[in-house]
Amino acid sequence: MRSDPLGYLSTELDTLKLQGLYRTLRVLEGEQKAKTTFDHRQVVNLSSNNYLGLTTHPLLRERALEATRRLGVGSGSVRSIAGTMDIHMELERRLAVFKNTEAVVVFQSGFAANAGTVAAVLSKDDVVISDELNHASIIDGCRLSRAAIKVFPHKDAAAARRIVAELPAAQRKLLITDGVFSMDGDLGALPALCDIAEEFGCIMMVDDAHASGVFGRNGRGTIDHFSMHGRVDIQVGTLSKAIGALGGYVAGSRALVEFLYHRARPFLFSTSHPPAVAAACIAALDVLEQEPQIIERLWENTRFFKSGLQTLGFNTGLSESPITPVIVGDGALAMKLSDRLFQEGVFAQGIAFPTVARDKARVRTIVTATHTRDELQFALDVFAKVGRELSIL
Ligand SMILES: Cc1ncc(COP(=O)(O)O)c(C=O)c1O
């Protein structure tokens, strides 16, 4: 009889179970909304990236349906062969105006945008200088590029400068940070890093996945928030979070975008979005222009919930965005906290090593514009009850 060559996977899963770190997938029964049903339980949902509630916005839904009726359900090809539809080009033009750049190229996801772009613009003789908490898609892109990787401590621009200053002047360098860090909700050291990039001639790249639709005028992102237009060579955004649909994009010069048309592997080797996705994203940009009060509501909810957690005495780290971690340290405790919150009607995902450092396990909360005050107050009351029960407070 054939032995199981994948038997070691079950052993690893058993270890996770022993450590209290084994997770089952929560299943959403219905729409992605602020209050909804997962695993047969109605919960206040603090785990989605649906910052503005656009996943269920009537305009996006209608435009997606209209595009499906008119154009079908699939693009049928990769972008570089037969899969570039006029609706893809329209979305890219709209995004370029939104981001105030010459051009934009859309990828299938934010992950593909980051990994595909870093791997395309760098090669083995180059070096990337990267914040230690940058997203996994950036890390994978760096590895795929085969460039040397130098990591600086989180947001420590002085350390980044020391690294850059020691590198040969002629070596190509990419300085890269998240705009908003996805696990901590704090902002990248953008102005200081842009100064360094200019001083040493580095390529400056920012991943604004959690900032687009959230920071800046009409949600234009951290580059707009910090008034850094023209100082960031490569801006990445996602269409999967505040925009409410799916996808990622790179905004920058026309030459950058055309280079990515020729060299970014997800662009070349993976099929483009269905028309419905592109149509929904275009509609989302219309909503950002026409209903900026949604973003204001997101921030009102953020202030209310974050200060509520802090008043209760939770450690919320250095968050400056709608992402607020409740840091408890131990991984098993974070999972226990998440499970108890869920039983009491609040869904806040537990996050442990390797996603965050071993001693920084947490549950992560994300409020949206569509949470009501009552829902957020309910969630705070449950946090207080469970926090005391588990001796976190
Ligand atoms: C900082 C950051 N960058 C990129 C991504 C990837 O975006 P997407 O979900 O569109 O692939 C994420 C999402 O998980 C993220 O948090």
mmCIF file of C-alpha atoms and ligand atoms in Angstrom:
data_model
loop_
_atom_site.group_PDB
_atom_site.id
_atom_site.type_symbol
_atom_site.label_atom_id
_atom_site.label_comp_id
_atom_site.label_asym_id
_atom_site.label_seq_id
_atom_site.Cartn_x
_atom_site.Cartn_y
_atom_site.Cartn_z
ATOM 1 C CA MET A 1 0.000 0.000 0.000
ATOM 2 C CA ARG A 2 1.232 3.523 -0.807
ATOM 3 C CA SER A 3 2.340 5.488 2.263
ATOM 4 C CA ASP A 4 0.976 9.035 2.632
ATOM 5 C CA PRO A 5 3.747 11.408 1.483
ATOM 6 C CA LEU A 6 1.725 14.330 2.913
ATOM 7 C CA GLY A 7 1.395 12.735 6.351
ATOM 8 C CA TYR A 8 3.571 15.470 7.896
ATOM 9 C CA LEU A 9 0.822 17.993 7.204
ATOM 10 C CA SER A 10 -1.527 16.223 9.611
ATOM 11 C CA THR A 11 1.246 16.200 12.218
ATOM 12 C CA GLU A 12 1.632 19.968 11.837
ATOM 13 C CA LEU A 13 -2.121 20.463 12.127
ATOM 14 C CA ASP A 14 -2.123 18.364 15.317
ATOM 15 C CA THR A 15 0.570 20.653 16.715
ATOM 16 C CA LEU A 16 -1.573 23.705 15.949
ATOM 17 C CA LYS A 17 -4.486 22.046 17.776
ATOM 18 C CA LEU A 18 -2.307 21.356 20.822
ATOM 19 C CA GLN A 19 -1.189 25.010 20.808
ATOM 20 C CA GLY A 20 -4.788 26.282 20.591
ATOM 21 C CA LEU A 21 -3.983 27.891 17.222
ATOM 22 C CA TYR A 22 -6.034 25.673 14.923
ATOM 23 C CA ARG A 23 -8.752 27.595 13.071
ATOM 24 C CA THR A 24 -11.833 26.551 11.192
ATOM 25 C CA LEU A 25 -13.158 28.888 8.522
ATOM 26 C CA ARG A 26 -16.095 31.003 9.584
ATOM 27 C CA VAL A 27 -18.814 30.777 6.944
ATOM 28 C CA LEU A 28 -20.847 33.874 6.075
ATOM 29 C CA GLU A 29 -24.475 33.064 5.408
ATOM 30 C CA GLY A 30 -25.711 35.986 3.330
ATOM 31 C CA GLU A 31 -24.241 39.382 2.512
ATOM 32 C CA GLN A 32 -21.023 40.922 3.806
ATOM 33 C CA LYS A 33 -22.526 43.502 6.176
ATOM 34 C CA ALA A 34 -21.969 45.192 9.538
ATOM 35 C CA LYS A 35 -24.438 42.883 11.269
ATOM 36 C CA THR A 36 -24.769 39.507 9.685
ATOM 37 C CA THR A 37 -24.769 35.743 10.201
ATOM 38 C CA PHE A 38 -21.676 33.578 10.359
ATOM 39 C CA ASP A 39 -21.896 29.891 11.300
ATOM 40 C CA HIS A 40 -25.623 30.228 12.130
ATOM 41 C CA ARG A 41 -24.995 33.014 14.655
ATOM 42 C CA GLN A 42 -25.988 36.644 14.209
ATOM 43 C CA VAL A 43 -23.009 38.839 15.044
ATOM 44 C CA VAL A 44 -21.768 42.398 14.888
ATOM 45 C CA ASN A 45 -19.110 41.961 12.230
ATOM 46 C CA LEU A 46 -15.790 43.618 13.116
ATOM 47 C CA SER A 47 -13.718 41.469 10.766
ATOM 48 C CA SER A 48 -14.343 42.656 7.230
ATOM 49 C CA ASN A 49 -12.409 45.218 5.191
ATOM 50 C CA ASN A 50 -15.691 46.510 3.824
ATOM 51 C CA TYR A 51 -14.905 49.978 5.253
ATOM 52 C CA LEU A 52 -17.623 51.874 3.427
ATOM 53 C CA GLY A 53 -20.255 49.163 3.125
ATOM 54 C CA LEU A 54 -19.841 49.141 -0.659
ATOM 55 C CA THR A 55 -20.096 45.333 -0.974
ATOM 56 C CA THR A 56 -23.878 45.768 -0.890
ATOM 57 C CA HIS A 57 -24.265 49.326 -2.214
ATOM 58 C CA PRO A 58 -27.243 49.514 -4.641
ATOM 59 C CA LEU A 59 -25.319 51.409 -7.327
ATOM 60 C CA LEU A 60 -22.460 48.871 -7.418
ATOM 61 C CA ARG A 61 -24.896 45.987 -7.471
ATOM 62 C CA GLU A 62 -26.916 47.491 -10.313
ATOM 63 C CA ARG A 63 -23.864 48.354 -12.442
ATOM 64 C CA ALA A 64 -22.419 44.865 -11.945
ATOM 65 C CA LEU A 65 -25.703 43.315 -13.052
ATOM 66 C CA GLU A 66 -25.949 45.643 -16.038
ATOM 67 C CA ALA A 67 -22.378 44.805 -17.111
ATOM 68 C CA THR A 68 -23.099 41.090 -16.810
ATOM 69 C CA ARG A 69 -26.224 41.413 -18.936
ATOM 70 C CA ARG A 70 -24.424 43.488 -21.553
ATOM 71 C CA LEU A 71 -20.964 41.870 -21.563
ATOM 72 C CA GLY A 72 -21.250 38.398 -20.059
ATOM 73 C CA VAL A 73 -19.646 36.823 -17.024
ATOM 74 C CA GLY A 74 -16.009 36.478 -18.044
ATOM 75 C CA SER A 75 -13.227 38.181 -19.973
ATOM 76 C CA GLY A 76 -12.028 34.935 -21.508
ATOM 77 C CA SER A 77 -8.323 35.704 -21.613
ATOM 78 C CA VAL A 78 -5.354 37.302 -19.948
ATOM 79 C CA ARG A 79 -5.040 41.054 -20.466
ATOM 80 C CA SER A 80 -2.092 40.778 -22.852
ATOM 81 C CA ILE A 81 -3.889 38.486 -25.316
ATOM 82 C CA ALA A 82 -7.672 38.956 -25.736
ATOM 83 C CA GLY A 83 -8.780 39.848 -22.193
ATOM 84 C CA THR A 84 -8.537 43.647 -22.256
ATOM 85 C CA MET A 85 -12.116 44.908 -22.509
ATOM 86 C CA ASP A 86 -13.001 48.564 -22.873
ATOM 87 C CA ILE A 87 -14.483 48.474 -19.371
ATOM 88 C CA HIS A 88 -11.027 47.509 -17.997
ATOM 89 C CA MET A 89 -9.509 50.502 -19.759
ATOM 90 C CA GLU A 90 -12.254 52.776 -18.452
ATOM 91 C CA LEU A 91 -11.581 51.606 -14.889
ATOM 92 C CA GLU A 92 -7.860 52.306 -15.303
ATOM 93 C CA ARG A 93 -8.527 55.800 -16.648
ATOM 94 C CA ARG A 94 -10.846 56.530 -13.731
ATOM 95 C CA LEU A 95 -8.316 55.242 -11.202
ATOM 96 C CA ALA A 96 -5.535 57.362 -12.709
ATOM 97 C CA VAL A 97 -7.666 60.479 -12.249
ATOM 98 C CA PHE A 98 -8.546 59.363 -8.706
ATOM 99 C CA LYS A 99 -4.893 58.791 -7.793
ATOM 100 C CA ASN A 100 -3.655 61.841 -9.703
ATOM 101 C CA THR A 101 -1.101 59.827 -11.701
ATOM 102 C CA GLU A 102 -0.367 59.491 -15.414
ATOM 103 C CA ALA A 103 -1.563 55.924 -15.643
ATOM 104 C CA VAL A 104 -2.881 52.883 -13.770
ATOM 105 C CA VAL A 105 -2.791 49.149 -14.409
ATOM 106 C CA VAL A 106 -5.303 46.865 -12.697
ATOM 107 C CA PHE A 107 -4.393 43.402 -11.413
ATOM 108 C CA GLN A 108 -6.603 40.528 -10.271
ATOM 109 C CA SER A 109 -5.917 41.349 -6.592
ATOM 110 C CA GLY A 110 -3.878 43.632 -4.385
ATOM 111 C CA PHE A 111 -1.662 40.643 -3.668
ATOM 112 C CA ALA A 112 -0.972 40.165 -7.369
ATOM 113 C CA ALA A 113 -0.331 43.912 -7.788
ATOM 114 C CA ASN A 114 2.296 44.004 -5.047
ATOM 115 C CA ALA A 115 4.003 40.705 -5.760
ATOM 116 C CA GLY A 116 3.866 41.142 -9.536
ATOM 117 C CA THR A 117 5.186 44.681 -9.496
ATOM 118 C CA VAL A 118 8.091 44.286 -7.078
ATOM 119 C CA ALA A 119 9.195 41.127 -8.893
ATOM 120 C CA ALA A 120 8.989 42.903 -12.264
ATOM 121 C CA VAL A 121 10.808 46.145 -11.481
ATOM 122 C CA LEU A 122 13.720 44.582 -9.546
ATOM 123 C CA SER A 123 16.262 41.906 -10.382
ATOM 124 C CA LYS A 124 19.038 40.098 -8.593
ATOM 125 C CA ASP A 125 21.551 42.948 -8.578
ATOM 126 C CA ASP A 126 19.103 45.333 -6.914
ATOM 127 C CA VAL A 127 18.157 45.875 -3.287
ATOM 128 C CA VAL A 128 14.875 46.467 -1.534
ATOM 129 C CA ILE A 129 14.628 48.293 1.777
ATOM 130 C CA SER A 130 11.408 47.203 3.455
ATOM 131 C CA ASP A 131 9.523 47.960 6.701
ATOM 132 C CA GLU A 132 9.514 44.848 8.906
ATOM 133 C CA LEU A 133 5.698 44.813 9.045
ATOM 134 C CA ASN A 134 5.068 45.164 5.322
ATOM 135 C CA HIS A 135 2.369 42.928 3.869
ATOM 136 C CA ALA A 136 3.089 39.328 2.845
ATOM 137 C CA SER A 137 2.495 40.180 -0.832
ATOM 138 C CA ILE A 138 5.377 42.679 -0.702
ATOM 139 C CA ILE A 139 7.608 40.115 0.983
ATOM 140 C CA ASP A 140 6.763 37.516 -1.659
ATOM 141 C CA GLY A 141 7.404 40.030 -4.439
ATOM 142 C CA CYS A 142 10.803 40.807 -2.947
ATOM 143 C CA ARG A 143 11.664 37.115 -2.813
ATOM 144 C CA LEU A 144 10.511 36.517 -6.383
ATOM 145 C CA SER A 145 12.619 39.431 -7.620
ATOM 146 C CA ARG A 146 15.792 37.793 -6.185
ATOM 147 C CA ALA A 147 16.945 41.271 -5.112
ATOM 148 C CA ALA A 148 18.767 41.603 -1.783
ATOM 149 C CA ILE A 149 16.261 42.328 1.010
ATOM 150 C CA LYS A 150 17.125 44.737 3.839
ATOM 151 C CA VAL A 151 14.491 45.081 6.525
ATOM 152 C CA PHE A 152 14.239 48.131 8.783
ATOM 153 C CA PRO A 153 12.463 48.168 12.175
ATOM 154 C CA HIS A 154 8.827 49.205 11.944
ATOM 155 C CA LYS A 155 8.470 52.867 10.893
ATOM 156 C CA ASP A 156 12.103 53.573 11.823
ATOM 157 C CA ALA A 157 13.057 55.972 9.030
ATOM 158 C CA ALA A 158 16.422 56.735 10.650
ATOM 159 C CA ALA A 159 17.308 53.036 10.473
ATOM 160 C CA ALA A 160 16.117 52.911 6.861
ATOM 161 C CA ARG A 161 18.365 55.877 6.068
ATOM 162 C CA ARG A 162 21.398 54.170 7.648
ATOM 163 C CA ILE A 163 20.795 51.082 5.507
ATOM 164 C CA VAL A 164 20.395 53.111 2.319
ATOM 165 C CA ALA A 165 23.422 55.301 3.051
ATOM 166 C CA GLU A 166 25.701 52.245 3.251
ATOM 167 C CA LEU A 167 24.656 50.854 -0.126
ATOM 168 C CA PRO A 168 26.675 51.585 -3.288
ATOM 169 C CA ALA A 169 25.363 54.751 -4.943
ATOM 170 C CA ALA A 170 25.021 53.003 -8.301
ATOM 171 C CA GLN A 171 22.921 50.116 -6.980
ATOM 172 C CA ARG A 172 19.192 50.286 -7.800
ATOM 173 C CA LYS A 173 17.174 50.625 -4.586
ATOM 174 C CA LEU A 174 13.473 50.269 -3.836
ATOM 175 C CA LEU A 175 12.200 51.770 -0.582
ATOM 176 C CA ILE A 176 8.857 50.297 0.328
ATOM 177 C CA THR A 177 6.215 50.678 3.024
ATOM 178 C CA ASP A 178 2.574 49.991 3.642
ATOM 179 C CA GLY A 179 0.506 53.196 3.796
ATOM 180 C CA VAL A 180 -1.629 51.690 6.583
ATOM 181 C CA PHE A 181 -0.357 48.554 8.303
ATOM 182 C CA SER A 182 -2.997 45.869 8.160
ATOM 183 C CA MET A 183 -2.474 44.286 11.575
ATOM 184 C CA ASP A 184 -1.736 47.417 13.635
ATOM 185 C CA GLY A 185 -3.680 50.125 11.824
ATOM 186 C CA ASP A 186 -0.850 52.648 12.048
ATOM 187 C CA LEU A 187 0.482 54.748 9.168
ATOM 188 C CA GLY A 188 3.785 54.215 7.361
ATOM 189 C CA ALA A 189 6.604 56.712 7.882
ATOM 190 C CA LEU A 190 5.748 58.225 4.541
ATOM 191 C CA PRO A 191 7.124 61.772 4.535
ATOM 192 C CA ALA A 192 10.452 60.734 6.102
ATOM 193 C CA LEU A 193 10.853 57.785 3.720
ATOM 194 C CA CYS A 194 10.109 60.007 0.713
ATOM 195 C CA ASP A 195 12.865 62.375 1.891
ATOM 196 C CA ILE A 196 15.312 59.455 2.011
ATOM 197 C CA ALA A 197 14.209 58.202 -1.412
ATOM 198 C CA GLU A 198 14.851 61.647 -2.885
ATOM 199 C CA GLU A 199 18.192 62.099 -1.125
ATOM 200 C CA PHE A 200 19.556 58.744 -2.367
ATOM 201 C CA GLY A 201 17.664 58.298 -5.628
ATOM 202 C CA CYS A 202 15.597 55.295 -4.470
ATOM 203 C CA ILE A 203 12.417 54.141 -6.139
ATOM 204 C CA MET A 204 9.642 54.934 -3.615
ATOM 205 C CA MET A 205 6.742 52.490 -3.373
ATOM 206 C CA VAL A 206 3.678 52.584 -1.084
ATOM 207 C CA ASP A 207 1.045 49.882 -0.620
ATOM 208 C CA ASP A 208 -2.144 51.804 0.116
ATOM 209 C CA ALA A 209 -4.451 48.781 0.296
ATOM 210 C CA HIS A 210 -6.041 49.865 3.592
ATOM 211 C CA ALA A 211 -5.862 53.596 2.886
ATOM 212 C CA SER A 212 -7.709 53.921 -0.402
ATOM 213 C CA GLY A 213 -11.298 54.926 0.318
ATOM 214 C CA VAL A 214 -10.315 55.731 3.898
ATOM 215 C CA PHE A 215 -7.609 58.446 4.026
ATOM 216 C CA GLY A 216 -7.192 61.589 1.927
ATOM 217 C CA ARG A 217 -9.717 63.661 -0.006
ATOM 218 C CA ASN A 218 -12.616 61.427 -1.152
ATOM 219 C CA GLY A 219 -10.511 58.439 -0.024
ATOM 220 C CA ARG A 220 -7.535 59.102 -2.303
ATOM 221 C CA GLY A 221 -5.155 57.452 0.184
ATOM 222 C CA THR A 222 -2.126 58.295 2.295
ATOM 223 C CA ILE A 223 -0.233 60.040 -0.508
ATOM 224 C CA ASP A 224 -3.064 62.559 -0.644
ATOM 225 C CA HIS A 225 -3.406 62.581 3.164
ATOM 226 C CA PHE A 226 0.270 63.558 3.546
ATOM 227 C CA SER A 227 0.255 65.827 0.440
ATOM 228 C CA MET A 228 2.939 63.680 -1.187
ATOM 229 C CA HIS A 229 1.701 63.772 -4.789
ATOM 230 C CA GLY A 230 4.578 63.357 -7.230
ATOM 231 C CA ARG A 231 6.939 61.939 -4.577
ATOM 232 C CA VAL A 232 5.890 58.263 -4.696
ATOM 233 C CA ASP A 233 6.914 56.409 -7.856
ATOM 234 C CA ILE A 234 4.743 53.332 -7.386
ATOM 235 C CA GLN A 235 1.399 53.423 -5.577
ATOM 236 C CA VAL A 236 -0.492 50.188 -5.020
ATOM 237 C CA GLY A 237 -4.149 50.143 -4.119
ATOM 238 C CA THR A 238 -6.735 47.454 -3.722
ATOM 239 C CA LEU A 239 -10.274 47.228 -5.044
ATOM 240 C CA SER A 240 -11.071 44.437 -2.563
ATOM 241 C CA LYS A 241 -11.430 46.449 0.633
ATOM 242 C CA ALA A 242 -13.068 49.907 0.796
ATOM 243 C CA ILE A 243 -13.958 49.715 -2.908
ATOM 244 C CA GLY A 244 -16.031 46.663 -2.072
ATOM 245 C CA ALA A 245 -15.296 44.364 -5.017
ATOM 246 C CA LEU A 246 -12.043 42.664 -6.027
ATOM 247 C CA GLY A 247 -8.693 43.585 -7.507
ATOM 248 C CA GLY A 248 -5.546 45.623 -7.097
ATOM 249 C CA TYR A 249 -3.864 48.347 -9.092
ATOM 250 C CA VAL A 250 -0.601 50.147 -9.609
ATOM 251 C CA ALA A 251 -0.653 53.899 -10.161
ATOM 252 C CA GLY A 252 2.356 55.784 -11.508
ATOM 253 C CA SER A 253 3.971 56.961 -14.707
ATOM 254 C CA ARG A 254 2.895 55.822 -18.170
ATOM 255 C CA ALA A 255 6.304 54.118 -18.575
ATOM 256 C CA LEU A 256 5.828 52.145 -15.341
ATOM 257 C CA VAL A 257 2.402 50.936 -16.435
ATOM 258 C CA GLU A 258 3.548 49.976 -19.918
ATOM 259 C CA PHE A 259 6.546 48.155 -18.465
ATOM 260 C CA LEU A 260 4.182 46.179 -16.213
ATOM 261 C CA TYR A 261 2.050 45.322 -19.262
ATOM 262 C CA HIS A 262 5.184 43.591 -20.603
ATOM 263 C CA ARG A 263 6.769 42.147 -17.479
ATOM 264 C CA ALA A 264 4.325 41.721 -14.560
ATOM 265 C CA ARG A 265 3.644 38.006 -14.429
ATOM 266 C CA PRO A 266 0.099 38.108 -12.955
ATOM 267 C CA PHE A 267 -0.853 40.562 -15.734
ATOM 268 C CA LEU A 268 0.657 38.310 -18.398
ATOM 269 C CA PHE A 269 -0.344 34.913 -17.095
ATOM 270 C CA SER A 270 -3.681 35.186 -15.275
ATOM 271 C CA THR A 271 -7.115 36.031 -16.675
ATOM 272 C CA SER A 272 -8.500 39.535 -16.182
ATOM 273 C CA HIS A 273 -11.584 40.517 -14.192
ATOM 274 C CA PRO A 274 -15.106 39.713 -15.271
ATOM 275 C CA PRO A 275 -16.904 42.839 -16.561
ATOM 276 C CA ALA A 276 -19.093 42.925 -13.433
ATOM 277 C CA VAL A 277 -16.052 43.509 -11.232
ATOM 278 C CA ALA A 278 -14.746 46.375 -13.353
ATOM 279 C CA ALA A 279 -18.232 47.931 -13.505
ATOM 280 C CA ALA A 280 -18.659 47.687 -9.721
ATOM 281 C CA CYS A 281 -15.276 49.359 -9.170
ATOM 282 C CA ILE A 282 -16.152 52.229 -11.506
ATOM 283 C CA ALA A 283 -19.428 52.662 -9.623
ATOM 284 C CA ALA A 284 -17.482 52.713 -6.336
ATOM 285 C CA LEU A 285 -15.389 55.624 -7.630
ATOM 286 C CA ASP A 286 -18.638 57.449 -8.444
ATOM 287 C CA VAL A 287 -19.827 56.829 -4.872
ATOM 288 C CA LEU A 288 -16.562 58.176 -3.413
ATOM 289 C CA GLU A 289 -17.041 61.351 -5.452
ATOM 290 C CA GLN A 290 -20.750 61.779 -4.814
ATOM 291 C CA GLU A 291 -21.153 60.506 -1.252
ATOM 292 C CA PRO A 292 -18.030 61.562 0.689
ATOM 293 C CA GLN A 293 -20.228 61.647 3.821
ATOM 294 C CA ILE A 294 -19.826 57.833 3.924
ATOM 295 C CA ILE A 295 -16.126 58.333 4.659
ATOM 296 C CA GLU A 296 -16.966 60.846 7.388
ATOM 297 C CA ARG A 297 -19.300 58.287 8.958
ATOM 298 C CA LEU A 298 -16.500 55.721 8.898
ATOM 299 C CA TRP A 299 -14.291 58.109 10.841
ATOM 300 C CA GLU A 300 -17.025 58.997 13.359
ATOM 301 C CA ASN A 301 -17.509 55.286 14.034
ATOM 302 C CA THR A 302 -13.767 54.769 14.238
ATOM 303 C CA ARG A 303 -13.359 57.504 16.870
ATOM 304 C CA PHE A 304 -16.290 56.197 18.913
ATOM 305 C CA PHE A 305 -15.171 52.557 18.919
ATOM 306 C CA LYS A 306 -11.441 53.127 19.355
ATOM 307 C CA SER A 307 -11.900 55.490 22.290
ATOM 308 C CA GLY A 308 -14.431 53.036 23.777
ATOM 309 C CA LEU A 309 -11.885 50.196 23.723
ATOM 310 C CA GLN A 310 -9.212 52.463 25.169
ATOM 311 C CA THR A 311 -11.482 53.715 27.958
ATOM 312 C CA LEU A 312 -12.190 50.107 28.902
ATOM 313 C CA GLY A 313 -8.429 49.650 29.293
ATOM 314 C CA PHE A 314 -7.520 47.441 26.317
ATOM 315 C CA ASN A 315 -4.116 47.728 24.670
ATOM 316 C CA THR A 316 -4.916 49.058 21.189
ATOM 317 C CA GLY A 317 -1.310 49.672 20.142
ATOM 318 C CA LEU A 318 -0.603 52.659 17.936
ATOM 319 C CA SER A 319 -3.593 52.459 15.621
ATOM 320 C CA GLU A 320 -4.464 55.607 13.635
ATOM 321 C CA SER A 321 -7.082 54.092 11.327
ATOM 322 C CA PRO A 322 -10.362 52.123 11.432
ATOM 323 C CA ILE A 323 -8.213 49.021 12.106
ATOM 324 C CA THR A 324 -7.914 48.738 15.890
ATOM 325 C CA PRO A 325 -6.072 45.751 17.352
ATOM 326 C CA VAL A 326 -6.782 44.517 20.865
ATOM 327 C CA ILE A 327 -3.357 43.154 21.755
ATOM 328 C CA VAL A 328 -3.279 40.415 24.397
ATOM 329 C CA GLY A 329 0.170 38.868 23.785
ATOM 330 C CA ASP A 330 -0.366 35.110 23.976
ATOM 331 C CA GLY A 331 -1.655 33.386 20.821
ATOM 332 C CA ALA A 332 -3.969 30.917 22.579
ATOM 333 C CA LEU A 333 -5.459 33.754 24.667
ATOM 334 C CA ALA A 334 -6.168 35.787 21.520
ATOM 335 C CA MET A 335 -7.983 32.819 19.988
ATOM 336 C CA LYS A 336 -9.924 32.264 23.203
ATOM 337 C CA LEU A 337 -10.914 35.935 23.314
ATOM 338 C CA SER A 338 -12.061 35.774 19.690
ATOM 339 C CA ASP A 339 -14.081 32.599 20.340
ATOM 340 C CA ARG A 340 -15.796 34.026 23.436
ATOM 341 C CA LEU A 341 -16.616 37.287 21.656
ATOM 342 C CA PHE A 342 -18.170 35.261 18.880
ATOM 343 C CA GLN A 343 -20.292 33.228 21.294
ATOM 344 C CA GLU A 344 -21.534 36.528 22.725
ATOM 345 C CA GLY A 345 -22.375 37.970 19.277
ATOM 346 C CA VAL A 346 -19.239 39.838 18.135
ATOM 347 C CA PHE A 347 -16.977 38.645 15.329
ATOM 348 C CA ALA A 348 -13.409 39.920 15.741
ATOM 349 C CA GLN A 349 -10.785 37.618 14.263
ATOM 350 C CA GLY A 350 -7.962 36.302 16.439
ATOM 351 C CA ILE A 351 -4.524 36.756 14.888
ATOM 352 C CA ALA A 352 -1.377 35.033 16.096
ATOM 353 C CA PHE A 353 2.097 33.991 14.923
ATOM 354 C CA PRO A 354 3.216 33.885 12.112
ATOM 355 C CA THR A 355 0.903 36.721 10.980
ATOM 356 C CA VAL A 356 2.103 38.822 13.932
ATOM 357 C CA ALA A 357 5.051 38.402 16.333
ATOM 358 C CA ARG A 358 4.709 35.571 18.878
ATOM 359 C CA ASP A 359 4.199 37.932 21.840
ATOM 360 C CA LYS A 360 1.861 40.320 19.978
ATOM 361 C CA ALA A 361 -1.173 38.103 19.351
ATOM 362 C CA ARG A 362 -4.434 40.007 19.177
ATOM 363 C CA VAL A 363 -7.935 40.202 17.969
ATOM 364 C CA ARG A 364 -8.281 42.726 15.200
ATOM 365 C CA THR A 365 -11.320 44.955 14.901
ATOM 366 C CA ILE A 366 -12.358 46.961 11.869
ATOM 367 C CA VAL A 367 -15.376 49.240 12.040
ATOM 368 C CA THR A 368 -17.234 50.301 8.936
ATOM 369 C CA ALA A 369 -19.326 53.310 7.953
ATOM 370 C CA THR A 370 -22.430 51.149 8.127
ATOM 371 C CA HIS A 371 -22.211 50.056 11.771
ATOM 372 C CA THR A 372 -24.862 51.744 13.897
ATOM 373 C CA ARG A 373 -24.025 53.306 17.266
ATOM 374 C CA ASP A 374 -26.098 50.599 18.963
ATOM 375 C CA GLU A 375 -24.119 47.851 17.256
ATOM 376 C CA LEU A 376 -20.810 49.401 18.261
ATOM 377 C CA GLN A 377 -21.979 49.968 21.846
ATOM 378 C CA PHE A 378 -23.145 46.355 21.993
ATOM 379 C CA ALA A 379 -19.691 45.244 20.795
ATOM 380 C CA LEU A 380 -17.984 47.400 23.445
ATOM 381 C CA ASP A 381 -20.203 45.896 26.178
ATOM 382 C CA VAL A 382 -19.309 42.387 25.011
ATOM 383 C CA PHE A 383 -15.592 43.265 24.905
ATOM 384 C CA ALA A 384 -15.867 44.541 28.496
ATOM 385 C CA LYS A 385 -17.635 41.400 29.717
ATOM 386 C CA VAL A 386 -15.318 38.911 27.982
ATOM 387 C CA GLY A 387 -12.203 40.948 28.724
ATOM 388 C CA ARG A 388 -12.961 40.755 32.459
ATOM 389 C CA GLU A 389 -13.876 37.089 32.262
ATOM 390 C CA LEU A 390 -10.488 36.267 30.685
ATOM 391 C CA SER A 391 -8.608 38.601 33.089
ATOM 392 C CA ILE A 392 -7.408 40.780 30.205
ATOM 393 C CA LEU A 393 -8.959 43.814 31.907
HETATM 394 C C1 LIG B 1 -1.495 45.834 3.257
HETATM 395 C C2 LIG B 1 -2.141 44.922 2.251
HETATM 396 N N1 LIG B 1 -1.665 44.898 1.008
HETATM 397 C C3 LIG B 1 -2.209 44.103 0.070
HETATM 398 C C4 LIG B 1 -3.273 43.274 0.360
HETATM 399 C C5 LIG B 1 -3.828 42.379 -0.694
HETATM 400 O O1 LIG B 1 -5.005 42.895 -1.214
HETATM 401 P P1 LIG B 1 -6.074 41.927 -1.903
HETATM 402 O O2 LIG B 1 -6.930 41.369 -0.809
HETATM 403 O O3 LIG B 1 -6.782 42.806 -2.857
HETATM 404 O O4 LIG B 1 -5.301 40.846 -2.588
HETATM 405 C C6 LIG B 1 -3.792 43.266 1.641
HETATM 406 C C7 LIG B 1 -4.979 42.418 1.954
HETATM 407 O O5 LIG B 1 -5.002 41.482 2.624
HETATM 408 C C8 LIG B 1 -3.209 44.096 2.623
HETATM 409 O O6 LIG B 1 -3.671 44.095 3.877
#
